[in-house]
Short mmCIF file of C-alpha atoms and ligand atoms in Angstrom, two decimals:
data_model
loop_
_atom_site.label_atom_id
_atom_site.label_comp_id
_atom_site.label_asym_id
_atom_site.label_seq_id
_atom_site.Cartn_x
_atom_site.Cartn_y
_atom_site.Cartn_z
CA MET Y 160 -15.72 6.97 0.87
CA SER Y 161 -15.30 7.85 4.61
CA ALA Y 162 -15.47 11.30 6.85
CA ASP Y 163 -11.56 12.40 7.20
CA ALA Y 164 -10.44 11.89 10.38
CA ALA Y 165 -10.86 15.75 10.94
CA GLN Y 166 -14.78 16.20 10.02
CA THR Y 167 -15.71 13.33 12.69
CA GLY Y 168 -18.47 14.27 14.03
CA ALA Y 169 -19.09 16.87 12.33
CA ARG Y 170 -22.89 17.64 12.38
CA ILE Y 171 -25.07 17.90 8.97
CA LEU Y 172 -28.60 19.19 8.86
CA VAL Y 173 -30.96 16.97 6.50
CA VAL Y 174 -34.19 18.62 5.57
CA ASP Y 175 -36.60 16.44 3.74
CA ASP Y 176 -40.23 15.67 3.73
CA ASP Y 177 -40.21 12.30 2.68
CA PRO Y 178 -39.44 9.73 5.64
CA GLY Y 179 -37.91 6.73 3.80
CA LEU Y 180 -35.86 9.21 1.71
CA LEU Y 181 -34.54 10.73 5.50
CA ASP Y 182 -33.95 7.78 6.88
CA LEU Y 183 -31.44 6.60 3.35
CA ILE Y 184 -29.73 9.64 3.52
CA GLU Y 185 -29.46 9.84 7.21
CA MET Y 186 -27.69 5.85 7.54
CA ARG Y 187 -25.24 6.83 4.66
CA LEU Y 188 -24.12 10.31 6.19
CA VAL Y 189 -23.67 8.35 10.05
CA ALA Y 190 -21.64 5.17 8.42
CA ALA Y 191 -19.35 7.82 7.55
CA GLY Y 192 -18.64 9.48 10.50
CA TYR Y 193 -20.62 12.34 10.12
CA ALA Y 194 -23.38 13.36 13.29
CA VAL Y 195 -26.24 14.11 11.29
CA SER Y 196 -29.77 16.33 12.28
CA CYS Y 197 -33.32 14.93 10.17
CA ALA Y 198 -35.77 17.65 9.76
CA ALA Y 199 -39.55 17.43 7.92
CA SER Y 200 -40.32 20.62 6.55
CA GLY Y 201 -38.47 24.02 6.33
CA GLU Y 202 -39.65 25.02 9.72
CA GLU Y 203 -38.81 22.43 11.64
CA ALA Y 204 -35.42 22.61 10.05
CA LEU Y 205 -34.76 26.68 10.06
CA ALA Y 206 -35.37 26.04 14.17
CA ARG Y 207 -32.78 23.05 13.98
CA PHE Y 208 -30.35 25.18 12.19
CA ARG Y 209 -30.56 28.53 15.16
CA ALA Y 210 -30.25 26.09 17.98
CA GLU Y 211 -27.44 23.50 16.22
CA ARG Y 212 -25.58 25.52 14.04
CA PRO Y 213 -24.69 22.38 11.89
CA ARG Y 214 -21.30 22.78 9.17
CA ALA Y 215 -23.74 21.99 5.88
CA VAL Y 216 -27.09 21.65 5.60
CA ILE Y 217 -28.66 19.17 2.78
CA SER Y 218 -31.97 19.74 1.81
CA ASP Y 219 -34.82 18.70 -1.27
CA LEU Y 220 -36.38 21.83 -2.95
CA ARG Y 221 -39.69 21.16 -2.55
CA MET Y 222 -41.75 21.20 0.14
CA ASP Y 223 -45.29 21.85 1.27
CA GLY Y 224 -44.73 25.26 3.29
CA MET Y 225 -41.47 26.59 3.13
CA ASP Y 226 -39.86 25.24 0.13
CA GLY Y 227 -35.82 24.59 0.24
CA HIS Y 228 -35.27 28.08 -1.65
CA ALA Y 229 -36.95 30.17 1.48
CA LEU Y 230 -35.48 28.01 3.38
CA PHE Y 231 -32.39 28.71 1.74
CA ALA Y 232 -33.08 32.62 1.33
CA HIS Y 233 -33.03 32.49 5.48
CA LEU Y 234 -30.37 30.27 6.04
CA HIS Y 235 -28.25 32.55 3.44
CA ALA Y 236 -28.72 35.28 5.80
CA GLU Y 237 -27.92 34.55 9.14
CA ALA Y 238 -25.06 31.85 8.22
CA PRO Y 239 -23.73 32.55 4.42
CA THR Y 240 -20.48 30.63 5.01
CA VAL Y 241 -22.74 27.23 6.01
CA PRO Y 242 -22.98 25.18 2.47
CA VAL Y 243 -25.97 24.12 0.96
CA ILE Y 244 -26.44 21.90 -0.73
CA ILE Y 245 -29.96 21.47 -2.32
CA LEU Y 246 -31.31 17.37 -3.39
CA THR Y 247 -33.88 17.78 -5.92
CA ALA Y 248 -35.74 15.12 -7.83
CA HIS Y 249 -36.91 18.23 -10.59
CA GLY Y 250 -33.92 19.45 -11.20
CA THR Y 251 -33.77 21.43 -13.73
CA ILE Y 252 -30.70 23.34 -15.58
CA PRO Y 253 -32.36 26.43 -14.88
CA ASP Y 254 -33.19 26.31 -11.16
CA ALA Y 255 -29.43 24.64 -10.58
CA VAL Y 256 -27.86 27.56 -12.56
CA ALA Y 257 -30.56 30.49 -11.06
CA ALA Y 258 -29.66 28.63 -7.02
CA THR Y 259 -26.22 28.48 -7.41
CA GLN Y 260 -25.67 32.12 -8.53
CA ARG Y 261 -27.50 33.17 -5.13
CA GLY Y 262 -25.06 31.10 -3.38
CA VAL Y 263 -26.40 27.21 -3.07
CA PHE Y 264 -23.14 25.13 -2.43
CA GLY Y 265 -24.39 22.20 -5.04
CA PHE Y 266 -26.95 20.66 -6.65
CA LEU Y 267 -28.09 16.51 -5.88
CA THR Y 268 -30.52 14.79 -8.12
CA LYS Y 269 -32.68 12.26 -6.77
CA PRO Y 270 -32.64 9.08 -6.94
CA PHE Y 271 -29.36 10.07 -5.54
CA ASP Y 272 -26.30 8.11 -5.40
CA GLY Y 273 -25.03 7.36 -2.64
CA HIS Y 274 -20.78 8.29 -3.28
CA GLU Y 275 -21.96 10.72 -4.86
CA LEU Y 276 -23.79 12.29 -1.74
CA LEU Y 277 -21.04 12.00 -0.42
CA ALA Y 278 -17.66 13.24 -2.13
CA LYS Y 279 -20.32 16.67 -2.31
CA VAL Y 280 -20.72 16.81 1.68
CA ALA Y 281 -16.99 15.96 1.45
CA GLU Y 282 -16.65 19.12 -0.08
CA ALA Y 283 -18.16 21.18 1.34
CA MET Y 284 -17.32 20.06 4.34
CA ALA Y 285 -13.89 21.55 2.36
CA VAL Y 286 -14.73 25.07 2.70
CA SER Y 287 -18.04 25.24 5.66
CA PRO Y 288 -15.93 27.57 7.98
CA ARG Y 289 -14.89 25.29 11.45
CA VAL Y 290 -16.75 26.19 14.35
CA ASP Y 291 -14.09 28.61 16.23
CA ALA Y 292 -13.16 26.97 19.91
CA SER Y 293 -12.23 29.64 21.02
CA ALA Y 294 -16.21 31.35 20.00
CA GLY Y 295 -18.00 28.48 21.18
CA GLU Y 296 -20.76 27.45 19.48
CA ASP Y 297 -21.91 31.05 18.69
CA ALA Y 298 -21.23 32.11 15.50
CA GLY Y 299 -23.84 34.90 15.93
CA TRP Y 300 -21.72 37.45 16.67
CA ARG Y 301 -21.41 38.58 12.47
CA ALA Y 302 -24.17 37.70 11.97
CA GLY Y 303 -24.93 41.14 10.99
CA ILE Y 304 -21.40 41.12 8.08
CA VAL Y 305 -22.98 38.32 4.91
CA SER Y 306 -20.10 36.45 3.69
CA SER Y 307 -18.61 34.14 1.61
CA SER Y 308 -15.22 35.23 0.02
CA LEU Y 309 -11.53 33.97 2.01
CA VAL Y 310 -10.78 37.72 2.06
CA MET Y 311 -13.63 38.86 4.63
CA GLU Y 312 -13.31 35.11 5.74
CA GLU Y 313 -9.62 35.73 7.03
CA LEU Y 314 -10.56 39.23 8.20
CA LEU Y 315 -13.69 38.02 9.96
CA ARG Y 316 -10.95 35.44 11.84
CA ARG Y 317 -8.29 38.46 13.05
CA ALA Y 318 -11.67 40.33 13.98
CA ARG Y 319 -13.06 37.73 16.23
CA ARG Y 320 -9.23 37.25 17.83
CA ALA Y 321 -9.36 41.12 18.27
CA ALA Y 322 -12.67 41.18 20.26
CA ASP Y 323 -10.95 39.17 22.99
CA ALA Y 324 -8.46 41.63 23.62
CA ASP Y 325 -8.60 45.34 24.79
CA ASP Y 326 -6.36 47.18 22.67
CA PRO Y 327 -8.04 49.23 20.66
CA ILE Y 328 -8.91 49.24 17.04
CA LEU Y 329 -8.43 50.80 14.06
CA ILE Y 330 -10.03 49.72 11.36
CA SER Y 331 -9.97 51.41 7.50
CA GLY Y 332 -11.46 50.96 4.06
CA PRO Y 333 -13.41 52.87 1.90
CA ARG Y 334 -16.78 54.46 2.17
CA GLY Y 335 -20.16 52.01 2.58
CA SER Y 336 -17.74 48.85 2.76
CA GLY Y 337 -18.91 47.71 6.42
CA LYS Y 338 -16.38 49.50 9.26
CA GLU Y 339 -18.99 50.08 11.28
CA SER Y 340 -20.61 46.11 11.01
CA LEU Y 341 -17.20 45.10 11.18
CA ALA Y 342 -17.02 46.86 14.67
CA ARG Y 343 -20.36 45.65 16.44
CA ALA Y 344 -19.65 42.47 15.59
CA ILE Y 345 -16.45 42.31 17.37
CA HIS Y 346 -18.04 44.82 19.81
CA ALA Y 347 -20.99 41.94 19.66
CA ALA Y 348 -18.20 38.97 20.02
CA SER Y 349 -16.45 40.57 23.14
CA GLY Y 350 -17.16 40.27 26.70
CA ARG Y 351 -18.34 44.22 26.49
CA ALA Y 352 -21.39 42.23 24.16
CA ARG Y 353 -23.76 43.76 27.10
CA LYS Y 354 -22.90 47.00 27.30
CA PRO Y 355 -23.03 49.50 25.51
CA PHE Y 356 -21.99 50.69 21.57
CA GLY Y 357 -21.53 53.80 20.81
CA VAL Y 358 -20.78 56.32 17.99
CA VAL Y 359 -19.55 59.11 17.57
CA ASN Y 360 -18.60 61.00 14.11
CA CYS Y 361 -15.85 63.15 13.92
CA GLY Y 362 -16.75 65.50 11.76
CA GLU Y 363 -19.49 66.64 13.31
CA LEU Y 364 -17.08 67.76 16.08
CA ALA Y 365 -15.56 70.17 14.55
CA GLY Y 366 -16.50 74.11 15.71
CA LEU Y 367 -18.49 73.22 18.57
CA LYS Y 368 -18.72 76.32 21.08
CA PRO Y 369 -15.37 76.05 23.40
CA GLY Y 370 -15.58 74.57 26.30
CA SER Y 371 -17.85 71.68 25.74
CA SER Y 372 -17.36 67.80 24.95
CA PRO Y 373 -19.56 65.79 22.81
CA LEU Y 374 -16.48 63.36 23.00
CA ALA Y 375 -16.02 62.84 26.57
CA ASP Y 376 -19.96 63.37 26.67
CA ALA Y 377 -20.28 60.37 24.27
CA LEU Y 378 -17.28 58.59 26.19
CA ALA Y 379 -19.11 58.47 29.31
CA SER Y 380 -22.41 56.72 27.71
CA ALA Y 381 -20.61 54.62 26.55
CA ARG Y 382 -19.63 53.03 29.54
CA GLY Y 383 -17.47 49.29 30.15
CA GLY Y 384 -18.98 49.53 26.38
CA PHE Y 385 -17.28 49.84 22.85
CA LEU Y 386 -16.99 53.20 21.19
CA LEU Y 387 -16.80 53.79 17.05
CA LEU Y 388 -15.03 57.00 16.26
CA ASP Y 389 -16.52 57.07 12.96
CA ASP Y 390 -13.85 59.66 10.36
CA ILE Y 391 -11.07 59.40 13.32
CA GLU Y 392 -9.13 61.83 9.80
CA GLU Y 393 -11.78 64.55 11.07
CA LEU Y 394 -11.65 64.50 14.56
CA PRO Y 395 -10.21 68.13 15.83
CA ALA Y 396 -7.13 68.76 17.18
CA ALA Y 397 -8.13 69.41 20.78
CA GLU Y 398 -10.14 66.56 20.98
CA GLN Y 399 -7.46 64.67 19.39
CA ALA Y 400 -5.34 65.53 22.73
CA ARG Y 401 -7.66 64.53 25.35
CA LEU Y 402 -8.11 61.15 23.21
CA LEU Y 403 -4.28 60.20 23.53
CA PRO Y 404 -3.83 59.85 27.50
CA LEU Y 405 -7.53 57.75 26.63
CA VAL Y 406 -6.72 55.61 24.54
CA ARG Y 407 -2.35 55.27 25.00
CA GLU Y 408 -2.90 54.75 28.49
CA HIS Y 409 -5.45 51.53 27.74
CA SER Y 410 -3.13 49.56 25.29
CA LEU Y 411 0.10 50.06 26.68
CA PHE Y 412 -0.67 48.94 30.55
CA SER Y 413 -4.38 48.34 31.67
CA SER Y 414 -3.14 49.06 35.44
CA PRO Y 415 -5.44 49.81 38.78
CA THR Y 416 -3.44 52.89 38.88
CA LEU Y 417 -5.84 54.13 35.73
CA ALA Y 418 -9.20 54.35 37.82
CA ALA Y 419 -8.99 58.18 36.14
CA ALA Y 420 -10.06 56.75 32.75
CA PRO Y 421 -13.06 55.16 31.67
CA ASP Y 422 -13.43 51.74 31.07
CA ILE Y 423 -13.75 51.39 27.25
CA ARG Y 424 -12.73 50.30 23.92
CA ILE Y 425 -12.10 52.27 21.55
CA VAL Y 426 -12.72 51.60 17.83
CA ALA Y 427 -11.76 54.24 15.63
CA SER Y 428 -12.84 54.08 11.69
CA THR Y 429 -11.12 55.77 8.64
CA THR Y 430 -11.65 56.32 5.24
CA GLN Y 431 -8.46 57.45 4.15
CA ALA Y 432 -4.98 56.41 4.69
CA LEU Y 433 -4.14 58.36 7.65
CA ASP Y 434 0.02 58.43 6.56
CA GLN Y 435 -1.06 61.42 4.68
CA ALA Y 436 -3.17 63.66 7.39
CA ILE Y 437 -0.35 62.84 9.59
CA ARG Y 438 1.51 64.59 6.75
CA GLU Y 439 -0.16 67.32 6.52
CA GLY Y 440 -0.79 68.29 9.69
CA ARG Y 441 -4.29 67.19 10.80
CA PHE Y 442 -3.29 64.15 12.36
CA ARG Y 443 -1.73 63.49 15.35
CA ALA Y 444 0.98 60.72 14.63
CA ASP Y 445 1.16 59.65 18.25
CA LEU Y 446 -2.21 58.80 18.20
CA PHE Y 447 -1.85 56.84 14.72
CA TYR Y 448 0.71 54.82 16.48
CA ALA Y 449 -1.59 54.04 19.83
CA ILE Y 450 -5.21 53.75 18.49
CA GLY Y 451 -3.82 51.68 15.67
CA ARG Y 452 -2.57 49.02 18.10
CA ILE Y 453 -4.52 46.36 16.25
CA ALA Y 454 -5.25 47.25 12.24
CA LEU Y 455 -8.00 46.20 10.05
CA ASN Y 456 -8.50 46.57 6.58
CA MET Y 457 -12.01 46.57 5.51
CA PRO Y 458 -11.89 45.51 0.87
CA SER Y 459 -13.86 46.92 -1.09
CA LEU Y 460 -16.60 45.40 -3.03
CA ALA Y 461 -15.04 45.21 -6.21
CA ASP Y 462 -12.32 43.19 -4.52
CA ARG Y 463 -14.48 41.04 -3.64
CA ARG Y 464 -16.88 40.15 -6.00
CA GLU Y 465 -17.30 36.80 -4.73
CA ASP Y 466 -19.63 38.19 -2.24
CA ILE Y 467 -22.13 39.88 -4.71
CA PRO Y 468 -24.54 37.07 -4.78
CA ALA Y 469 -24.55 36.74 -0.96
CA LEU Y 470 -24.89 40.23 0.12
CA VAL Y 471 -27.62 40.03 -2.50
CA ALA Y 472 -29.81 37.36 -1.27
CA ALA Y 473 -29.68 38.91 2.73
CA PHE Y 474 -31.10 42.10 1.10
CA ILE Y 475 -33.26 40.32 -0.29
CA ALA Y 476 -34.33 38.10 2.48
CA GLN Y 477 -34.41 40.80 4.61
CA HIS Y 478 -37.56 42.50 3.06
CA HIS Y 479 -38.97 40.47 0.83
CA GLY Y 480 -38.31 36.78 1.56
CA ALA Y 481 -38.06 34.41 -0.88
CA GLU Y 482 -40.55 34.67 -3.05
CA ARG Y 483 -38.55 37.60 -4.65
CA GLY Y 484 -35.43 37.55 -6.71
CA LEU Y 485 -33.00 38.32 -9.33
CA SER Y 486 -33.32 37.00 -12.65
CA PRO Y 487 -29.76 35.45 -13.63
CA GLU Y 488 -28.90 38.57 -15.54
CA ALA Y 489 -29.63 40.99 -13.21
CA MET Y 490 -27.29 39.16 -10.86
CA MET Y 491 -24.44 38.96 -13.72
CA MET Y 492 -25.33 42.68 -14.50
CA LEU Y 493 -24.91 43.89 -10.41
CA GLN Y 494 -21.16 41.43 -9.92
CA GLU Y 495 -20.14 43.67 -12.89
CA ALA Y 496 -21.04 46.93 -11.84
CA ALA Y 497 -17.65 49.20 -10.65
CA TRP Y 498 -19.72 49.75 -6.94
CA PRO Y 499 -17.62 53.22 -5.95
CA GLY Y 500 -20.21 52.89 -2.80
CA ASN Y 501 -19.28 49.99 -1.60
CA VAL Y 502 -22.05 47.40 0.35
CA LEU Y 503 -24.13 50.48 0.51
CA GLN Y 504 -24.75 50.99 -2.29
CA LEU Y 505 -25.38 48.09 -3.48
CA ARG Y 506 -27.71 47.91 -0.89
CA ASN Y 507 -29.91 50.61 -1.54
CA VAL Y 508 -29.75 49.44 -5.69
CA VAL Y 509 -31.22 45.65 -4.91
CA GLU Y 510 -33.53 47.41 -2.38
CA GLN Y 511 -34.50 50.24 -4.92
CA ALA Y 512 -34.72 47.55 -7.43
CA LEU Y 513 -37.57 45.34 -5.35
CA ALA Y 514 -39.20 47.91 -4.74
CA LEU Y 515 -39.64 49.20 -8.42
CA ALA Y 516 -39.60 45.84 -10.23
CA VAL Y 517 -43.25 44.98 -11.38
CA THR Y 518 -42.47 41.33 -11.36
CA PRO Y 519 -41.72 38.42 -8.51
CA GLN Y 520 -37.74 38.57 -10.76
CA VAL Y 521 -35.85 41.45 -11.25
CA PRO Y 522 -35.15 41.95 -14.83
CA ALA Y 523 -31.95 43.33 -15.97
CA THR Y 524 -33.38 46.07 -17.63
CA LEU Y 525 -34.48 47.51 -14.90
CA VAL Y 526 -30.87 46.91 -12.85
CA ARG Y 527 -29.04 48.49 -16.05
CA ARG Y 528 -31.23 51.88 -15.60
CA LEU Y 529 -30.31 52.07 -11.73
CA LEU Y 530 -26.38 51.41 -12.06
CA ARG Y 531 -26.53 54.05 -15.00
CA GLU Y 532 -28.77 56.49 -13.18
CA GLU Y 533 -26.07 56.00 -10.49
CA THR Y 534 -23.05 56.12 -11.98
CA GLU Y 535 -24.67 59.82 -13.64
CA ARG Y 536 -25.46 61.14 -9.88
CA GLU Y 537 -21.90 60.32 -9.05
CA MET Y 538 -20.78 62.16 -12.37
CA GLU Y 539 -23.23 65.26 -11.15
CA ALA Y 540 -21.50 64.63 -7.72
CA LEU Y 541 -18.12 64.80 -9.32
CA ASP Y 542 -18.87 68.32 -11.62
CA GLU Y 543 -20.02 69.69 -7.85
CA ALA Y 544 -17.47 69.24 -6.23
CA ARG Y 545 -15.29 70.84 -9.03
CA ARG Y 546 -17.61 73.94 -9.16
CA ALA Y 547 -17.55 74.65 -5.40
CA PHE Y 548 -13.61 73.94 -6.11
CA GLU Y 549 -12.96 76.56 -8.86
CA TYR Y 550 -15.18 78.96 -7.16
CA ASP Y 551 -12.94 78.54 -4.35
CA TYR Y 552 -9.56 79.56 -6.46
CA LEU Y 553 -10.82 82.01 -8.32
CA VAL Y 554 -11.96 84.76 -5.23
CA GLN Y 555 -8.32 83.28 -3.16
CA LEU Y 556 -6.86 84.16 -6.46
CA LEU Y 557 -8.18 87.70 -6.96
CA ASP Y 558 -8.11 88.29 -2.96
CA SER Y 559 -4.24 87.27 -3.14
CA THR Y 560 -3.95 89.55 -6.99
CA GLY Y 561 -6.01 92.45 -5.64
CA GLY Y 562 -8.45 92.24 -8.60
CA ASN Y 563 -5.75 92.24 -10.87
CA VAL Y 564 -7.14 90.06 -13.66
CA THR Y 565 -3.67 90.37 -15.85
CA HIS Y 566 -2.07 89.42 -13.22
CA ALA Y 567 -4.44 86.66 -11.58
CA ALA Y 568 -5.29 85.23 -14.73
CA ARG Y 569 -0.90 84.52 -15.07
CA VAL Y 570 -0.98 82.87 -12.39
CA ALA Y 571 -4.10 80.52 -13.21
CA LYS Y 572 -2.37 80.01 -16.71
CA ARG Y 573 -5.72 81.70 -18.67
CA ASN Y 574 -5.06 84.09 -21.38
CA ARG Y 575 -7.31 87.03 -19.45
CA THR Y 576 -10.96 86.67 -22.64
CA GLU Y 577 -11.12 83.14 -21.21
CA PHE Y 578 -10.53 84.30 -17.29
CA TYR Y 579 -13.12 86.54 -17.91
CA LYS Y 580 -14.96 83.73 -19.21
CA LEU Y 581 -13.96 81.48 -16.11
CA LEU Y 582 -15.78 84.64 -14.17
CA ALA Y 583 -18.41 85.24 -16.01
CA ARG Y 584 -19.58 82.08 -15.31
CA HIS Y 585 -18.95 81.76 -11.66
CA ASN Y 586 -20.51 85.09 -11.11
CA ILE Y 587 -16.75 87.02 -9.51
CA ASP Y 588 -16.81 90.74 -10.03
CA PRO Y 589 -13.23 91.42 -9.85
CA ALA Y 590 -13.55 95.18 -9.03
CA SER Y 591 -15.01 93.61 -5.75
CA TYR Y 592 -11.12 93.26 -4.66
CA LYS Y 593 -8.98 96.20 -5.37
N1 ATP J 623 -20.85 42.75 5.36
C1 ATP J 623 -21.66 42.23 5.43
N2 ATP J 623 -23.10 41.92 5.34
C2 ATP J 623 -23.76 42.47 4.89
N3 ATP J 623 -24.72 44.24 5.55
C3 ATP J 623 -23.18 44.59 5.15
C4 ATP J 623 -21.77 43.79 5.34
N4 ATP J 623 -21.42 45.31 4.92
C5 ATP J 623 -21.91 46.10 5.11
N5 ATP J 623 -23.33 45.45 4.73
C6 ATP J 623 -24.88 46.77 5.15
O1 ATP J 623 -24.13 47.63 4.16
C7 ATP J 623 -24.30 49.18 4.54
C8 ATP J 623 -23.32 49.65 5.34
O2 ATP J 623 -22.21 49.52 6.08
P1 ATP J 623 -21.22 50.15 7.35
O3 ATP J 623 -22.64 51.11 7.32
O4 ATP J 623 -20.98 49.36 7.96
O5 ATP J 623 -20.30 50.64 6.68
P2 ATP J 623 -18.87 52.19 6.75
O6 ATP J 623 -17.83 51.63 6.31
O7 ATP J 623 -18.93 51.97 7.82
O8 ATP J 623 -19.77 52.92 5.93
P3 ATP J 623 -18.90 54.59 6.23
O9 ATP J 623 -17.80 55.07 5.02
O10 ATP J 623 -20.24 55.43 5.13
O11 ATP J 623 -18.87 55.01 7.74
C9 ATP J 623 -25.22 48.74 6.21
O12 ATP J 623 -25.87 48.64 5.90
C10 ATP J 623 -24.02 47.66 6.65
O13 ATP J 623 -25.59 46.62 7.20
#
């Protein structure tokens, strides 16, 4: 088999501490039309990988110093979409299963069969993202985004294109799903990468003293770069009005007559469907249209479970190196959990598990316990919100009925006894509303 025309010249990095085998593999791959880089150790491979950005890696498993597992953890954390094929004389089924669960693309056992090698490499090429010509050779812009799912790859492709424009961007998606990470990646890919990346949490702008404009301050300090307006739906009305001309002018016509507008690219993020905020009069429709000219939607983690092994591997590699890991059963649990808090919650659970486990490999029992505790915490938060709502409701009801319990109970569709019990639970005295 030979590499198809489109793949000719694609670079493959081969890592083995056996020079004879390295030569053999190189010869096979070169004959099939690939460009090949060789490394005799994990450390050398990592350096070559960073410099050359190959489309795929073939690595021996057992090597002195950084072994194949450790090398894979580094590669996967830095470039999760580059397929890694592990070549091993010691390939056992459990090894292979554990490694594939961590995101290894495939296994080849020594002594290798030339046809099998080329078939595996061709499969890897089919899933390996081509280096985007417009992005140059540098894929570093997306280094903070670990993903292997098609839906994320498509989103990143759109994000990369968006980086070249200067229109405002609206990123929507659930809490903790990676909206800010995406905004930072777009900044890194843009011509403004060397300029600041500022973040304003719009929820914190409400109720500030009149005359102060933290938005204006943030615009000034991120001049030339990006400004992320987090939770844009919470931007107070006065600040919405202030933002509108800036966003509009930038997107409709970038003309020199607008020298007064600060040179900045606005990215907004939201966890809500903004149309509801517009219907309720909390958000200006004109601002929504101006800011949403490029709309990117970050999927929830539950909608891209294929990303979970790669994310887990990256979180482990960030803090603990390759000597730590999860048992296959623990990994399966993580892949099946609900993840209402998305990637942020996954990261917290993995970090807690690694901190608490007394063995290098995190057992399933610990992950099960942590997931149960997470669910309990969410339920408590829900109860708390329900209690707060009930209290506000009762107070407003008594206020509007002038403390008339019979009337208030009727409105609340409760009998008087039930209603008195509710009041007692919240320590509310109806007499004080008369
Ligand atoms: N694809 C990803 N790869 C690696 N880390 C990620 C990814 N997505 C999110 N994270 C990590 O998860 C955490 C939450 O991500 P981020 O702050 O970008 O989410 P968000 O959607 O902006 O959250 P919020 O809604 O709370 O503002 C961060 O620590 C971030 O580094």
